[in-house]
CSV table of C-alpha atoms in Angstrom, one decimal:
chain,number,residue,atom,x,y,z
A,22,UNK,CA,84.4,41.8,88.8
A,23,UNK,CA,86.1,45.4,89.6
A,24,UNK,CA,88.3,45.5,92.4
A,25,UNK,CA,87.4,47.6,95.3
A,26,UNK,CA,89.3,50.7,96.3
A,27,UNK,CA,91.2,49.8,98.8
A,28,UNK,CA,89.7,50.9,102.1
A,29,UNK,CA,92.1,54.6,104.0
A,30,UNK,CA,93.0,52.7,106.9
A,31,UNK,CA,93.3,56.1,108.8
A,32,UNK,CA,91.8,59.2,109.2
A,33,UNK,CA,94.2,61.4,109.1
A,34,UNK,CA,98.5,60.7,109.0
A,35,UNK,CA,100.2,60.0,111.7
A,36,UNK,CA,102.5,62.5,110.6
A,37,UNK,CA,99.6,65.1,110.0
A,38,UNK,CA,97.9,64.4,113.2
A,39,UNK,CA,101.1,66.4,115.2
A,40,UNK,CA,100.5,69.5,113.0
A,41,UNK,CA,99.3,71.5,116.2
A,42,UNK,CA,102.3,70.4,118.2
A,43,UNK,CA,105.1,70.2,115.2
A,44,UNK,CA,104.1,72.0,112.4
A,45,UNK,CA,105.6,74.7,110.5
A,46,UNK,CA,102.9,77.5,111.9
A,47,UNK,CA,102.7,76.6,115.5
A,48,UNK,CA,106.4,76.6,116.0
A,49,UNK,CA,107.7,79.7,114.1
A,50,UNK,CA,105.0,82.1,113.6
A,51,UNK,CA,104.5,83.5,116.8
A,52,UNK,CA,108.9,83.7,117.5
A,53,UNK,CA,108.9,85.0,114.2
A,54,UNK,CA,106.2,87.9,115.5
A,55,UNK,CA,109.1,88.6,118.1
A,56,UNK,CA,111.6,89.3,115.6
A,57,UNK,CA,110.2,91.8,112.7
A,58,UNK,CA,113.6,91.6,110.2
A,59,UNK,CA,112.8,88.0,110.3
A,60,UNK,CA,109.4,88.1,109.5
A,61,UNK,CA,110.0,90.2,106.6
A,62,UNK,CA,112.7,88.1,105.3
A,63,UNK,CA,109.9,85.1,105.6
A,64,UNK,CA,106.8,87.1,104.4
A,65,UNK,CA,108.2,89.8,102.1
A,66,UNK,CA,106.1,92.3,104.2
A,67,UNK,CA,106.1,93.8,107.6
A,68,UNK,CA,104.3,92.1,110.9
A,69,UNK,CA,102.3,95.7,110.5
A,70,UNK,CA,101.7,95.0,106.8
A,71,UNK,CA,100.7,91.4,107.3
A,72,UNK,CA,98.2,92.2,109.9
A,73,UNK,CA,96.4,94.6,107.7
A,74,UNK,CA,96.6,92.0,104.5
A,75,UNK,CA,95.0,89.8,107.4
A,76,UNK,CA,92.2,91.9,109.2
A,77,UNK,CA,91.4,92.6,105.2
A,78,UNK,CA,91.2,88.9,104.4
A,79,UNK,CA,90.0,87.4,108.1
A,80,UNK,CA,86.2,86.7,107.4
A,81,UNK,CA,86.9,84.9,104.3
A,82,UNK,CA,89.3,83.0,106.0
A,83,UNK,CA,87.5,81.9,109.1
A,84,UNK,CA,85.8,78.9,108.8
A,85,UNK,CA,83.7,76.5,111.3
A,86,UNK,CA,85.2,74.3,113.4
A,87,UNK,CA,83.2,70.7,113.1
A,88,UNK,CA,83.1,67.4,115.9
A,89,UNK,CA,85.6,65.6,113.8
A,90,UNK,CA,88.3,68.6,113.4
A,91,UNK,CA,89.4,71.8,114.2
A,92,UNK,CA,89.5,74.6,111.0
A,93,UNK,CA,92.8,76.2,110.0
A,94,UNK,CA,93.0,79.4,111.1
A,95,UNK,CA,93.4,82.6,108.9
A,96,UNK,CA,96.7,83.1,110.2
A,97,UNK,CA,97.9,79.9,109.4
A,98,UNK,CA,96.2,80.1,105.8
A,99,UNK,CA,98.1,83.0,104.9
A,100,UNK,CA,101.2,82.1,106.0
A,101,UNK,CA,100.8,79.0,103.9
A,102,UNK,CA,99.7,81.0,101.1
A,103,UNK,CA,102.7,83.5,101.3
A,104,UNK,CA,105.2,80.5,102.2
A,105,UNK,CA,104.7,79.1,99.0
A,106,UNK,CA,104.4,82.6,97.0
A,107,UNK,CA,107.7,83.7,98.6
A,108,UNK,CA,109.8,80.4,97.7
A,109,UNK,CA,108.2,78.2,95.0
A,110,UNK,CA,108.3,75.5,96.8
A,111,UNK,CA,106.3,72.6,96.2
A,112,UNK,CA,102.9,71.8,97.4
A,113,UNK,CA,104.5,68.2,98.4
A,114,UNK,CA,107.4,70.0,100.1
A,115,UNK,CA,105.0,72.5,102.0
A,116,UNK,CA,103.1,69.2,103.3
A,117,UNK,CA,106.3,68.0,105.2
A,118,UNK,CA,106.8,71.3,106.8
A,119,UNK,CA,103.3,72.8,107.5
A,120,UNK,CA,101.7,69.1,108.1
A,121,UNK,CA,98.9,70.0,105.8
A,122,UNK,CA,98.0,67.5,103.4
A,123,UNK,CA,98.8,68.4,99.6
A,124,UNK,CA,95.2,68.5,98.8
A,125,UNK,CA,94.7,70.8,101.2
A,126,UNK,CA,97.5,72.9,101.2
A,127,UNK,CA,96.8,73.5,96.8
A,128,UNK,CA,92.7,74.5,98.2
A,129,UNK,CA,94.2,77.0,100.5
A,130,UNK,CA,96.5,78.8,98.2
A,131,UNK,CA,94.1,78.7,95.3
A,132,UNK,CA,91.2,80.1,98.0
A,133,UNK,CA,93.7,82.5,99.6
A,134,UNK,CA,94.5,84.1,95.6
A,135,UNK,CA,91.0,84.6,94.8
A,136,UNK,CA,90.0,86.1,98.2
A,137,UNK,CA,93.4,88.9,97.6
A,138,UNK,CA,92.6,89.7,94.5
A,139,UNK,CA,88.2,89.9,95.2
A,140,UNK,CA,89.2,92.1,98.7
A,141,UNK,CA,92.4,94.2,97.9
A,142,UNK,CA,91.8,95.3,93.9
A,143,UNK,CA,89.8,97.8,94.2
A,144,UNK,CA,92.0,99.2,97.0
A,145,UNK,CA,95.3,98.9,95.5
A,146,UNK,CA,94.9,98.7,91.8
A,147,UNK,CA,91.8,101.1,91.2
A,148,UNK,CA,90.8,101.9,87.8
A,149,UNK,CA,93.0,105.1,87.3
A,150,UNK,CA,90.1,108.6,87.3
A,151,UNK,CA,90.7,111.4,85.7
A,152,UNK,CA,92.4,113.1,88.9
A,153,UNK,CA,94.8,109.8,88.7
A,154,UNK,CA,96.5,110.5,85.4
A,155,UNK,CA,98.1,114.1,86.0
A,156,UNK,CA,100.0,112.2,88.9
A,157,UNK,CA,101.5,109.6,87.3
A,158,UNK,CA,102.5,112.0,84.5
A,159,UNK,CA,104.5,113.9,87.0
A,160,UNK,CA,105.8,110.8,88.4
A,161,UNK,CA,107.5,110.0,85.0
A,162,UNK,CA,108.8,113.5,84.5
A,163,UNK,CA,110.1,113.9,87.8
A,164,UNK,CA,111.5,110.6,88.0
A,165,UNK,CA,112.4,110.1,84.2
A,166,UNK,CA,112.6,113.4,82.7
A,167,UNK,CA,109.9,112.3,80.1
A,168,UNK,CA,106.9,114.1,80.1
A,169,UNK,CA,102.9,113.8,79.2
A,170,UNK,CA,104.1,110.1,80.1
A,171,UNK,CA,100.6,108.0,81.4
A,172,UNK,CA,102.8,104.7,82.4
A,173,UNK,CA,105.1,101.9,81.0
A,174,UNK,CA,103.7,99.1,79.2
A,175,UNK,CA,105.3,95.8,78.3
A,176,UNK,CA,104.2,92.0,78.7
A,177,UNK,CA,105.9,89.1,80.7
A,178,UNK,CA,105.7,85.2,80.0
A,179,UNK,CA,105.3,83.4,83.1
A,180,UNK,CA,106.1,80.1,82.8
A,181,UNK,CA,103.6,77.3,83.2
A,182,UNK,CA,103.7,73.5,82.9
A,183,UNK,CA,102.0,72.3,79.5
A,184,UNK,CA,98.1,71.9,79.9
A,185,UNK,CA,96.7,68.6,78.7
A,186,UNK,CA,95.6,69.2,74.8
A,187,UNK,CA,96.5,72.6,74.3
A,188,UNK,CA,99.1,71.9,71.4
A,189,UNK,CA,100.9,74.7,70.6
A,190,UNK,CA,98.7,77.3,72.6
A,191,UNK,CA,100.9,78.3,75.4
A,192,UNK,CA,104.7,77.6,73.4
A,193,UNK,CA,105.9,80.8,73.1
A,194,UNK,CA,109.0,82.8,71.2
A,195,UNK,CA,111.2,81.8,74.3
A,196,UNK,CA,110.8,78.1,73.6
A,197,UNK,CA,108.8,77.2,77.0
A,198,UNK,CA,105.4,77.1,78.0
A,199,UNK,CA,103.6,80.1,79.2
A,200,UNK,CA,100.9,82.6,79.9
A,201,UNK,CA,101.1,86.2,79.6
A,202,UNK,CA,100.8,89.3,82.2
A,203,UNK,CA,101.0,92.6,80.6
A,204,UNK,CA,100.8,95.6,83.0
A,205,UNK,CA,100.9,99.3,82.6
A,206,UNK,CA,103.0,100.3,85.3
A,207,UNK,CA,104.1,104.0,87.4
A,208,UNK,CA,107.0,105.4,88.0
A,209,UNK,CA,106.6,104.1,91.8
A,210,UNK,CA,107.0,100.5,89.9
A,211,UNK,CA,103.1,99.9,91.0
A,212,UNK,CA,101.0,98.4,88.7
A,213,UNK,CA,98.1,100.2,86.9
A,214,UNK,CA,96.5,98.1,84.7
A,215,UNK,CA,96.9,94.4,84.3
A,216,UNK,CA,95.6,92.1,81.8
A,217,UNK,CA,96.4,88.4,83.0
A,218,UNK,CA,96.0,84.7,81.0
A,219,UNK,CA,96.6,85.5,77.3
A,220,UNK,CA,98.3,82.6,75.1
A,221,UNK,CA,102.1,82.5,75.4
A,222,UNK,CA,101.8,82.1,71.7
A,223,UNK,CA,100.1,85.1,71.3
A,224,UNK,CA,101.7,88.9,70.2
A,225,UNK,CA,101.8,91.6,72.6
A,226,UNK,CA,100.4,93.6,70.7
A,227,UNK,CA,97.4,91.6,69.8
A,228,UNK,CA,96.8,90.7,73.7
A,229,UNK,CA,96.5,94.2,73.8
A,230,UNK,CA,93.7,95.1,71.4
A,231,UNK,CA,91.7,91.6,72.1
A,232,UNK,CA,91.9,92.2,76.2
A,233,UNK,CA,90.1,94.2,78.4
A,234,UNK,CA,92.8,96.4,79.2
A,235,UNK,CA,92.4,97.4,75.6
A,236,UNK,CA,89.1,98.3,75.5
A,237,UNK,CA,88.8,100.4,78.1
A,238,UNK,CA,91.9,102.5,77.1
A,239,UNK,CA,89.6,103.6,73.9
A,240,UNK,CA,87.5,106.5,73.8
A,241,UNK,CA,84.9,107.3,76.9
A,242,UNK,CA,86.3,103.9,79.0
A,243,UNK,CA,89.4,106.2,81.0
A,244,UNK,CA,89.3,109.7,81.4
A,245,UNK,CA,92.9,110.7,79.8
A,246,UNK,CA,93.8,114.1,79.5
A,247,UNK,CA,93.8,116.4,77.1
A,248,UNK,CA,97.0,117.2,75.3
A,249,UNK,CA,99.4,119.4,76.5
A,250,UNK,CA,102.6,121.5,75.8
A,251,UNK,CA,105.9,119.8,77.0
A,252,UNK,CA,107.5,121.4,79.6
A,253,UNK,CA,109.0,125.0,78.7
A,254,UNK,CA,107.8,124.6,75.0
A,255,UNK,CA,106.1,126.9,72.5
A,256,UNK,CA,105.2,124.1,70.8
A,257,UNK,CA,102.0,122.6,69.7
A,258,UNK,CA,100.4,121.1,72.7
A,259,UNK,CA,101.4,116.7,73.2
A,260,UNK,CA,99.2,114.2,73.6
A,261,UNK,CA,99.5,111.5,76.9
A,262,UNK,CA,101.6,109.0,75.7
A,263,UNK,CA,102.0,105.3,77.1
A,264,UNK,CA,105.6,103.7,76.2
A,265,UNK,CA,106.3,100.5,75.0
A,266,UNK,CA,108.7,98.3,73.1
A,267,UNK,CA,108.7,97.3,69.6
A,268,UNK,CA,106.0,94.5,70.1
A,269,UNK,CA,103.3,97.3,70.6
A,270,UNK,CA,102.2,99.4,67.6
A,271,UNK,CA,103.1,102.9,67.2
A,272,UNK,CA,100.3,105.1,67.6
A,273,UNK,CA,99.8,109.1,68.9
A,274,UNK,CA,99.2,107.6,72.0
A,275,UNK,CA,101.3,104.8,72.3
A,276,UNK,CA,105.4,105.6,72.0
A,277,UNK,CA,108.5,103.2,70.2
A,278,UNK,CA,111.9,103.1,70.1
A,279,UNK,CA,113.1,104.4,66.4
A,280,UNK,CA,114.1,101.9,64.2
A,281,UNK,CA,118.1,101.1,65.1
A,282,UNK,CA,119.3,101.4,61.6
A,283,UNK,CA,120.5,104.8,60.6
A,284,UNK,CA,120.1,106.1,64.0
A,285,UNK,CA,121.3,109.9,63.8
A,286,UNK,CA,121.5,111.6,67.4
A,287,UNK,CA,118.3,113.0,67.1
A,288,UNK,CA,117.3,109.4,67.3
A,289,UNK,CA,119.1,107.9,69.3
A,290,UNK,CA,118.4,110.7,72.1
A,291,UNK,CA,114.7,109.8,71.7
A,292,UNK,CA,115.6,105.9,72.5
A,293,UNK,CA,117.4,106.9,75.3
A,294,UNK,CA,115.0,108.7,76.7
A,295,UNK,CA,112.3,106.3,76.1
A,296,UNK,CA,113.8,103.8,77.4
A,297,UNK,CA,114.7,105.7,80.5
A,298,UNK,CA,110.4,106.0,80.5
A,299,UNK,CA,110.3,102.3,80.2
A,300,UNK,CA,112.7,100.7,82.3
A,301,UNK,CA,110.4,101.1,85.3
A,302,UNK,CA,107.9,98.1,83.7
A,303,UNK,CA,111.1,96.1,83.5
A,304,UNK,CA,112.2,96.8,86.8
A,305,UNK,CA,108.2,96.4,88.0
A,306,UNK,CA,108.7,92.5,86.6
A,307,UNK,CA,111.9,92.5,88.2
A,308,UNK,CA,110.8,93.5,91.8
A,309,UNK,CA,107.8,91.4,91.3
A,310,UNK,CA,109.7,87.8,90.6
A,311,UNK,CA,112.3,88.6,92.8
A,312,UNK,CA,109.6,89.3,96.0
A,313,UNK,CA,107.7,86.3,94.9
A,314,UNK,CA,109.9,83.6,93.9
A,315,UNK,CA,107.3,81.5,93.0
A,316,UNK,CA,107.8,82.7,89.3
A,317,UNK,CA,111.4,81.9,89.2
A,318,UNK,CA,110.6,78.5,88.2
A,319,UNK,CA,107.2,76.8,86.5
A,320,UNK,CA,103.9,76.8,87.7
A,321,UNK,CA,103.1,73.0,87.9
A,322,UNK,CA,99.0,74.2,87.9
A,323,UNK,CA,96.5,74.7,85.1
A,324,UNK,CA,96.1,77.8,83.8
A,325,UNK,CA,93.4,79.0,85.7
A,326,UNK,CA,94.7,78.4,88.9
A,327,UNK,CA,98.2,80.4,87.6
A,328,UNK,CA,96.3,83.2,86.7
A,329,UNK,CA,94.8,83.0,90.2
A,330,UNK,CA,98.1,82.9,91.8
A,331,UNK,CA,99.7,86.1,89.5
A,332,UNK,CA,96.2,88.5,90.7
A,333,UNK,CA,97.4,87.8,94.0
A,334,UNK,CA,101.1,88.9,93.5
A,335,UNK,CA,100.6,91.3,91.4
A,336,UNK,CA,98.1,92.5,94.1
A,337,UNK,CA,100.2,91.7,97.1
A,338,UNK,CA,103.5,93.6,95.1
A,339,UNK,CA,101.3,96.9,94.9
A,340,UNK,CA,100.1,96.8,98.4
A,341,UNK,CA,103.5,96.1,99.9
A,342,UNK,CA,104.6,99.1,97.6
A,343,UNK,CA,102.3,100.8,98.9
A,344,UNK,CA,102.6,100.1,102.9
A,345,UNK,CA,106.7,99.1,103.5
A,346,UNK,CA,108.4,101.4,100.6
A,347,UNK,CA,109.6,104.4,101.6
A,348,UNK,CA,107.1,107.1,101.0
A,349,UNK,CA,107.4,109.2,98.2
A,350,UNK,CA,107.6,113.3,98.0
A,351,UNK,CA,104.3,115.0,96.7
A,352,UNK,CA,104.4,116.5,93.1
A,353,UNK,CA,102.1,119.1,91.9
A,354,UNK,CA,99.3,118.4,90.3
A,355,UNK,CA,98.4,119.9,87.1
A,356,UNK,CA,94.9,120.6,85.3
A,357,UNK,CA,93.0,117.8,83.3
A,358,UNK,CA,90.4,117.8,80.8
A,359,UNK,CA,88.2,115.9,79.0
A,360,UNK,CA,88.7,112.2,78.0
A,361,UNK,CA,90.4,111.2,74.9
A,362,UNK,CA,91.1,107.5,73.5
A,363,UNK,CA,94.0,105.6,72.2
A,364,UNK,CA,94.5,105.1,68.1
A,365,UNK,CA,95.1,101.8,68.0
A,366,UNK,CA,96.9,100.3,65.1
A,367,UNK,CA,97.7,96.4,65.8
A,368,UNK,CA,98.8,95.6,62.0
A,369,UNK,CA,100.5,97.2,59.5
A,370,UNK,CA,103.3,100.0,59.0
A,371,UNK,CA,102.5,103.4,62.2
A,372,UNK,CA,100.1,106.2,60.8
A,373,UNK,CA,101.7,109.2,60.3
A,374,UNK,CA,100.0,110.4,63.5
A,375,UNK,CA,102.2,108.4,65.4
A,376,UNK,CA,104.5,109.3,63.3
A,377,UNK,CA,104.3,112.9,63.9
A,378,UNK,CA,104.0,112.9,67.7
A,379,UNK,CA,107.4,110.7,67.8
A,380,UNK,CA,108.5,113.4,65.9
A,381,UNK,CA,107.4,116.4,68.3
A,382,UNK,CA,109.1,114.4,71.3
A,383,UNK,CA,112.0,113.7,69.6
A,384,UNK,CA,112.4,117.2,68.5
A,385,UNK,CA,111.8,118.7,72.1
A,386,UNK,CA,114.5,116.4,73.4
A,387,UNK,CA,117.2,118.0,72.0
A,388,UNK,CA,115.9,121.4,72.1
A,389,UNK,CA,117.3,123.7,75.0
A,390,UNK,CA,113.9,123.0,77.2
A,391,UNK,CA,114.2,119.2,77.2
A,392,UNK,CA,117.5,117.9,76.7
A,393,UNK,CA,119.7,116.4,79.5
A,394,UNK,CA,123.0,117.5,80.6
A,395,UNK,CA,124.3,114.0,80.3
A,396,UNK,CA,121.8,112.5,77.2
A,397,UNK,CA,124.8,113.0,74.4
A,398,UNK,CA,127.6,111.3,76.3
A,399,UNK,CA,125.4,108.3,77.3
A,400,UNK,CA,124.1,107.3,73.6
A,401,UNK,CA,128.2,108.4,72.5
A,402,UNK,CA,129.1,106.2,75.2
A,403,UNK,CA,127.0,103.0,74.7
A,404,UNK,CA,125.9,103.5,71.1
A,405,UNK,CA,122.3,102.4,71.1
């Protein structure tokens, strides 16, 4: 015969049963209320800031109480939920101090993700319109000095325990197991565009073309503006350009570093400049793991549930952005047209269309409208 299953001989912990007069929640949150550099140091965000991210996410936090327990309430859900976004701790470790039960506490953060991401995504990370793009172009050139710049684009591996059966899936360049974010990112360090669970294994510039964010940067998904002359130049008009790294395919649309053999000035300039452009998806990833610590170390969860938890930070990074940074001035819009795509070219040597409109920018850096006081004794100076 099978043995039985040993029969719970308790409800509920002992330990758990004192959560209302010992836990976590009911003896810091409302002194921490009192005391607002605290609270940000705890929650990442302002008391203000948390009670909006609340009011937004209340109803899908409320449940029923029942005649055999009391519900957790939203406050207490979220704090659980940010508690373990802001230090990575353990589920297990989060039991001790909240007096939640690990089952429970890995429901609520799971929930609590999919309910930030379904509320606050249309809010905070919109599909960019047509009006959207001339602003973050003058972000980039007021900020950066490089113009007809749409966003930064670059892919980060966030490390993830091995799922059961997935061989070699998930092992990545870096030697460790993990899943991809790749974001298009403004010069306010705000994410754009995401594109969340490809294959550690798998190229940036592949995840690119094969995930949504792809498609709808072709032609008639996102209204892009027409091209454009660079600031103060006779020129022939620029296309909107998105810059990248070398693990994204040159294309008129998409801008790379020059190949760092042979490098005359001309060149380098142009490197320097992009990467100017680009630093602000590095320091986006930056600000993002630092906020949430969570990714500092790896997520022991499948897959799925990772992806959950990054939509919520990458969520909760842009609305905190958005409602504790300092504000940011105003620039001045300019006209846009109608929509244009991206040229895509994910294999292979660059067309010569990329080519060219490398060319243009690199040629306009050094001419009297867009060079830099300082451009010639930083590449002299570091030699890139």
């Amino acid at each position: 015969m099978l043995s039985e299953e040993p029969k719970r001989r308790r409800w509920v912990h002992l330990i758990v049963s004192q959560r209302l007069q010992k836990g976590h929640f009911h003896k810091l949150y409302f002194d921490l209320r009192q005391h607002p550099d605290k609270f940000q140091g705890y929650c990442r965000m302002s008391v203000q800031t948390f009670d909006m991210l609340l009011a937004s996410l209340r109803s899908g936090l409320t449940f029923q109480d029942t005649n055999m327990r009391r519900s957790i309430s939203p406050e207490e859900r979220l704090l659980v939920t940010l508690s373990f976004l802001v230090t990575g701790n353990s589920f297990a470790s989060l039991h001790y101090e909240y007096l939640l039960g690990i089952s429970t506490i890995s429901g609520i953060v799971c929930h609590t993700c999919q309910l930030i991401w379904q509320r606050l995504r249309d809010a905070v990370m919109p599909q960019p319109k047509a009006e959207d793009w001339p602003k973050i172009a003058d972000g980039f050139y007021q900020s950066a000095q490089f113009p007809n710049c749409l966003g930064a684009l670059d892919g980060k591996h966030i490390r993830v325990k091995k799922p059961p059966h997935s061989g070699s899936q998930y092992f990545n360049f870096k030697q460790y197991f993990s899943i991809v974010l790749l974001a298009l990112v403004d010069s306010n360090y705000r994410f754009i565009i995401v594109d969340i669970g490809a294959y550690g294994s798998t190229a940036d510039a592949r995840i690119l073309c094969s995930s949504r964010m792809g498609e709808r940067l072709r032609p008639n998904q996102l209204a892009l503006p027409e091209p454009r002359r660079l600031p103060g130049s006779s020129a022939s008009a620029a296309p909107f350009v998105i810059v990248a790294d070398e693990g994204f395919a040159l294309s008129p649309h998409v801008m790379q570093a020059f190949p760092r053999r042979d490098l005359v000035d001309r060149k380098r300039i142009f490197n320097y400049r992009l990467s100017r452009a680009r630093r602000y998806v590095e320091c986006g990833f930056g600000i993002l793991s630092n906020k949430w610590r969570v990714f500092l170390s790896s997520l022991q969860m499948s897959p799925q549930n990772a992806t959950l938890l990054i939509q919520a930070c990458v969520i909760l990074h842009n609305f905190t952005r958005i409602h504790d940074a300092p504000s940011e001035p105003e620039v001045a819009p300019f006209p846009t047209t109608t929509s244009v795509g991206l040229d895509h070219n994910p294999q292979g040597r660059p067309g010569s269309a990329g080519l060219e409109v490398r060319e243009l920018f690199a040629d306009y850096f050094i001419s009297r409208e867009g060079a830099l006081s300082w451009q010639l004794n930083s590449i002299r100076g570091t030699r890139r």
